[in-house]
Amino acid sequence: MTDQVYLDYNASAPLCDDAKQAMIAAMDVAGNPSSVHASGRAARKIVDHARRTIADLVGGDSERIVFTSGGTEANNLALNGLEDVTVFTSAVEHPSVIEARPDAKRIPVDANGVIDLVALETMLKDASDAGQKVLVSVMLANNETGVIQPVAKVGLLAREYGAKVHCDAVQALGRLPVDMNRLLVDMVSISAHKIGGPKGVGALAIAPGVMLVPQIRGGGQEKYRRGGTENVVG
């Protein structure tokens, strides 16, 4: 058999032509985006354009888009970047969430894999009564089952009890509307290779008022949220 029909888009989508052409064009730009000379400014222009595009895509602020090496790093930054928080995650999250915070408290799900909002409210109330700061992490679309979680309802509950919400929207982007304002979340993780972009590129969108401690240090890139020279081609 010489022809192959590729169907595994949930694992990784083929690189689309628009992304390929943009990457080829970026390969001709040699500058470091942090440099102030002409080549550096040309590279910075590419990164800034991408940042604005991503912000428009998820309803965020371009100044608060952090580029990462993928959805896994974005999830790790979201879950470990807030100091002195108790983390709640659903019992059916992606391993990059589950393993990023093995100390997290698990929110139960029903027989269909949908988060138990009553149980979540009880957990939030108990944490609030104990004076704990909480981060709730719930994915929008499950990477194994496709189940859609009621993220906006999670956001409403979290706001009632002063908690923050992170949403892993990696599998949802390009298939469902992803608007962090309508979802009532404080952070959203996305990944390029699920929607026709290159592998090894992701982003974390952060709402105003969320201050993250960088997990990768060694430079002032990404407004001191993630050190390292930006991946201009990605």
Short mmCIF file of C-alpha atoms in Angstrom, two decimals:
data_model
loop_
_atom_site.label_atom_id
_atom_site.label_comp_id
_atom_site.label_asym_id
_atom_site.label_seq_id
_atom_site.Cartn_x
_atom_site.Cartn_y
_atom_site.Cartn_z
CA MET A 1 0.00 0.00 0.00
CA THR A 2 1.57 3.27 -1.11
CA ASP A 3 -1.11 5.73 -0.01
CA GLN A 4 -1.83 6.51 3.60
CA VAL A 5 -4.86 8.24 5.06
CA TYR A 6 -3.81 10.07 8.21
CA LEU A 7 -6.58 10.39 10.80
CA ASP A 8 -4.79 10.88 14.13
CA TYR A 9 -5.32 14.65 14.33
CA ASN A 10 -5.95 14.57 18.07
CA ALA A 11 -2.39 13.34 18.57
CA SER A 12 -0.91 15.75 16.02
CA ALA A 13 -2.26 17.47 12.93
CA PRO A 14 -0.22 17.72 9.72
CA LEU A 15 1.58 21.02 9.28
CA CYS A 16 -0.72 23.31 7.29
CA ASP A 17 0.60 25.24 4.31
CA ASP A 18 0.11 28.68 5.89
CA ALA A 19 2.19 27.67 8.90
CA LYS A 20 4.84 26.10 6.69
CA GLN A 21 5.20 29.21 4.55
CA ALA A 22 5.40 31.45 7.63
CA MET A 23 8.13 29.25 9.08
CA ILE A 24 10.12 29.28 5.85
CA ALA A 25 9.96 33.07 5.77
CA ALA A 26 11.06 33.28 9.40
CA MET A 27 14.08 31.08 8.68
CA ASP A 28 15.55 33.93 6.65
CA VAL A 29 15.54 36.22 9.69
CA ALA A 30 18.79 35.75 11.59
CA GLY A 31 18.33 38.17 14.46
CA ASN A 32 17.71 37.50 18.12
CA PRO A 33 14.38 39.11 19.12
CA SER A 34 16.12 40.67 22.13
CA SER A 35 18.66 42.50 19.95
CA VAL A 36 18.08 46.16 19.13
CA HIS A 37 19.63 46.14 15.65
CA ALA A 38 17.62 45.79 12.44
CA SER A 39 17.79 41.98 12.29
CA GLY A 40 16.73 41.73 15.91
CA ARG A 41 13.80 44.06 15.34
CA ALA A 42 12.75 41.97 12.33
CA ALA A 43 12.70 38.86 14.50
CA ARG A 44 10.82 40.73 17.24
CA LYS A 45 8.20 41.78 14.70
CA ILE A 46 7.50 38.14 13.84
CA VAL A 47 7.17 37.15 17.49
CA ASP A 48 4.94 40.12 18.31
CA HIS A 49 2.66 39.38 15.35
CA ALA A 50 2.29 35.78 16.52
CA ARG A 51 1.58 36.95 20.06
CA ARG A 52 -1.23 39.26 18.87
CA THR A 53 -2.69 36.48 16.73
CA ILE A 54 -2.78 34.06 19.66
CA ALA A 55 -4.31 36.70 21.94
CA ASP A 56 -7.10 37.31 19.44
CA LEU A 57 -7.65 33.56 19.15
CA VAL A 58 -8.25 32.99 22.87
CA GLY A 59 -9.68 36.36 23.92
CA GLY A 60 -6.55 37.34 25.80
CA ASP A 61 -4.12 40.24 26.04
CA SER A 62 -1.08 40.04 23.75
CA GLU A 63 1.10 41.36 26.57
CA ARG A 64 0.11 38.34 28.63
CA ILE A 65 0.76 35.54 26.14
CA VAL A 66 3.74 33.42 27.17
CA PHE A 67 5.25 31.25 24.44
CA THR A 68 6.43 27.83 25.60
CA SER A 69 7.81 24.61 24.12
CA GLY A 70 4.31 23.12 24.00
CA GLY A 71 1.17 22.39 25.95
CA THR A 72 3.05 20.36 28.55
CA GLU A 73 5.31 23.24 29.50
CA ALA A 74 2.37 25.66 29.46
CA ASN A 75 0.51 23.40 31.89
CA ASN A 76 3.56 23.07 34.13
CA LEU A 77 4.02 26.84 34.22
CA ALA A 78 0.37 27.39 35.10
CA LEU A 79 0.31 24.75 37.84
CA ASN A 80 3.66 25.59 39.42
CA GLY A 81 3.92 29.31 38.74
CA LEU A 82 1.54 30.44 41.47
CA GLU A 83 3.03 30.52 44.93
CA ASP A 84 1.37 29.08 48.04
CA VAL A 85 -1.68 27.60 46.35
CA THR A 86 -3.57 24.39 46.85
CA VAL A 87 -4.24 22.81 43.46
CA PHE A 88 -7.45 21.02 42.51
CA THR A 89 -7.48 19.01 39.27
CA SER A 90 -10.09 16.73 37.81
CA ALA A 91 -9.40 13.02 37.95
CA VAL A 92 -9.28 12.79 34.14
CA GLU A 93 -6.72 15.44 33.23
CA HIS A 94 -3.84 15.00 30.78
CA PRO A 95 -0.66 13.55 32.34
CA SER A 96 1.04 16.94 31.91
CA VAL A 97 -1.41 18.25 34.52
CA ILE A 98 -1.63 15.19 36.77
CA GLU A 99 2.13 14.69 36.92
CA ALA A 100 2.95 18.40 37.18
CA ARG A 101 1.27 18.49 40.60
CA PRO A 102 1.19 15.05 42.20
CA ASP A 103 0.14 16.78 45.43
CA ALA A 104 -3.06 18.11 43.86
CA LYS A 105 -6.45 17.21 45.26
CA ARG A 106 -8.55 15.31 42.73
CA ILE A 107 -12.02 16.50 41.80
CA PRO A 108 -14.22 13.46 41.10
CA VAL A 109 -16.04 12.94 37.81
CA ASP A 110 -19.25 11.09 37.01
CA ALA A 111 -19.63 7.90 34.96
CA ASN A 112 -19.34 9.91 31.75
CA GLY A 113 -16.13 11.62 32.86
CA VAL A 114 -17.76 14.98 33.52
CA ILE A 115 -16.56 16.91 36.55
CA ASP A 116 -18.74 16.74 39.66
CA LEU A 117 -19.60 20.39 40.33
CA VAL A 118 -21.23 19.62 43.69
CA ALA A 119 -18.06 17.94 44.90
CA LEU A 120 -15.97 20.82 43.57
CA GLU A 121 -18.07 23.35 45.47
CA THR A 122 -17.63 21.40 48.68
CA MET A 123 -13.87 21.31 48.13
CA LEU A 124 -13.78 25.05 47.41
CA LYS A 125 -15.85 25.88 50.47
CA ASP A 126 -13.65 23.76 52.74
CA ALA A 127 -10.50 25.37 51.35
CA SER A 128 -11.97 28.85 51.72
CA ASP A 129 -12.96 28.14 55.32
CA ALA A 130 -9.39 26.99 55.96
CA GLY A 131 -7.97 30.19 54.46
CA GLN A 132 -6.28 28.40 51.55
CA LYS A 133 -5.58 29.94 48.15
CA VAL A 134 -6.75 27.57 45.41
CA LEU A 135 -6.00 26.96 41.74
CA VAL A 136 -8.50 24.75 39.91
CA SER A 137 -7.28 23.07 36.71
CA VAL A 138 -9.90 21.56 34.41
CA MET A 139 -9.45 20.76 30.71
CA LEU A 140 -11.98 21.91 28.15
CA ALA A 141 -12.00 18.79 25.91
CA ASN A 142 -10.64 15.45 27.04
CA ASN A 143 -7.77 14.14 24.92
CA GLU A 144 -8.92 10.51 25.22
CA THR A 145 -12.72 10.60 25.29
CA GLY A 146 -13.60 13.97 23.76
CA VAL A 147 -15.85 14.80 26.72
CA ILE A 148 -16.46 18.56 27.04
CA GLN A 149 -16.16 19.90 30.57
CA PRO A 150 -18.43 22.70 31.93
CA VAL A 151 -15.49 25.04 32.37
CA ALA A 152 -17.57 28.23 32.61
CA LYS A 153 -19.53 26.71 35.51
CA VAL A 154 -16.25 25.80 37.17
CA GLY A 155 -15.19 29.42 36.69
CA LEU A 156 -18.36 30.71 38.32
CA LEU A 157 -17.83 28.51 41.37
CA ALA A 158 -14.18 29.46 41.60
CA ARG A 159 -14.99 33.17 41.55
CA GLU A 160 -17.55 32.69 44.32
CA TYR A 161 -14.83 31.26 46.56
CA GLY A 162 -11.92 33.42 45.41
CA ALA A 163 -10.10 30.66 43.53
CA LYS A 164 -8.27 30.91 40.21
CA VAL A 165 -8.85 28.61 37.25
CA HIS A 166 -6.50 27.13 34.67
CA CYS A 167 -7.87 25.43 31.57
CA ASP A 168 -5.94 23.02 29.36
CA ALA A 169 -7.55 23.84 26.01
CA VAL A 170 -5.01 21.99 23.87
CA GLN A 171 -7.54 19.53 22.42
CA ALA A 172 -10.33 22.09 22.16
CA LEU A 173 -8.59 24.83 20.17
CA GLY A 174 -9.67 24.78 16.55
CA ARG A 175 -12.63 22.56 17.35
CA LEU A 176 -14.50 24.63 19.92
CA PRO A 177 -14.58 28.36 20.68
CA VAL A 178 -11.88 29.14 23.24
CA ASP A 179 -12.46 32.51 24.89
CA MET A 180 -10.91 32.85 28.32
CA ASN A 181 -13.33 35.64 29.25
CA ARG A 182 -16.41 33.59 28.47
CA LEU A 183 -14.91 30.53 30.08
CA LEU A 184 -14.21 32.61 33.21
CA VAL A 185 -10.66 31.28 33.51
CA ASP A 186 -7.40 32.92 34.53
CA MET A 187 -5.03 30.85 32.40
CA VAL A 188 -5.37 28.86 29.17
CA SER A 189 -2.85 26.41 27.72
CA ILE A 190 -2.68 25.72 23.97
CA SER A 191 -0.38 23.86 21.58
CA ALA A 192 0.42 24.53 17.93
CA HIS A 193 0.77 21.00 16.57
CA LYS A 194 -2.84 20.12 17.36
CA ILE A 195 -4.11 22.75 14.89
CA GLY A 196 -1.69 22.52 11.97
CA GLY A 197 1.27 24.33 13.48
CA PRO A 198 4.72 22.94 14.25
CA LYS A 199 5.55 20.58 17.08
CA GLY A 200 7.44 22.03 20.02
CA VAL A 201 5.49 25.29 20.29
CA GLY A 202 2.77 26.22 22.76
CA ALA A 203 1.51 29.14 24.77
CA LEU A 204 -0.04 30.07 28.07
CA ALA A 205 -2.53 32.94 28.08
CA ILE A 206 -2.69 34.72 31.42
CA ALA A 207 -5.42 37.02 32.70
CA PRO A 208 -4.60 40.37 34.34
CA GLY A 209 -3.77 40.07 38.01
CA VAL A 210 -2.11 36.66 37.69
CA MET A 211 1.57 36.79 38.65
CA LEU A 212 3.65 33.72 37.81
CA VAL A 213 7.04 32.66 39.05
CA PRO A 214 9.12 31.52 36.04
CA GLN A 215 9.95 27.82 35.88
CA ILE A 216 12.71 28.36 33.30
CA ARG A 217 15.15 31.04 34.38
CA GLY A 218 18.09 32.68 32.70
CA GLY A 219 16.78 35.69 30.83
CA GLY A 220 14.17 38.40 30.72
CA GLN A 221 12.24 36.97 27.79
CA GLU A 222 8.46 36.68 27.90
CA LYS A 223 8.45 39.56 30.37
CA TYR A 224 10.50 37.51 32.83
CA ARG A 225 7.95 34.69 32.81
CA ARG A 226 10.02 32.22 30.76
CA GLY A 227 13.73 32.56 30.09
CA GLY A 228 15.37 31.59 26.79
CA THR A 229 15.70 33.04 23.30
CA GLU A 230 12.33 32.99 21.58
CA ASN A 231 11.66 30.33 18.96
CA VAL A 232 11.09 32.75 16.08
CA VAL A 233 10.51 30.06 13.44
CA GLY A 234 8.01 28.25 15.69
#
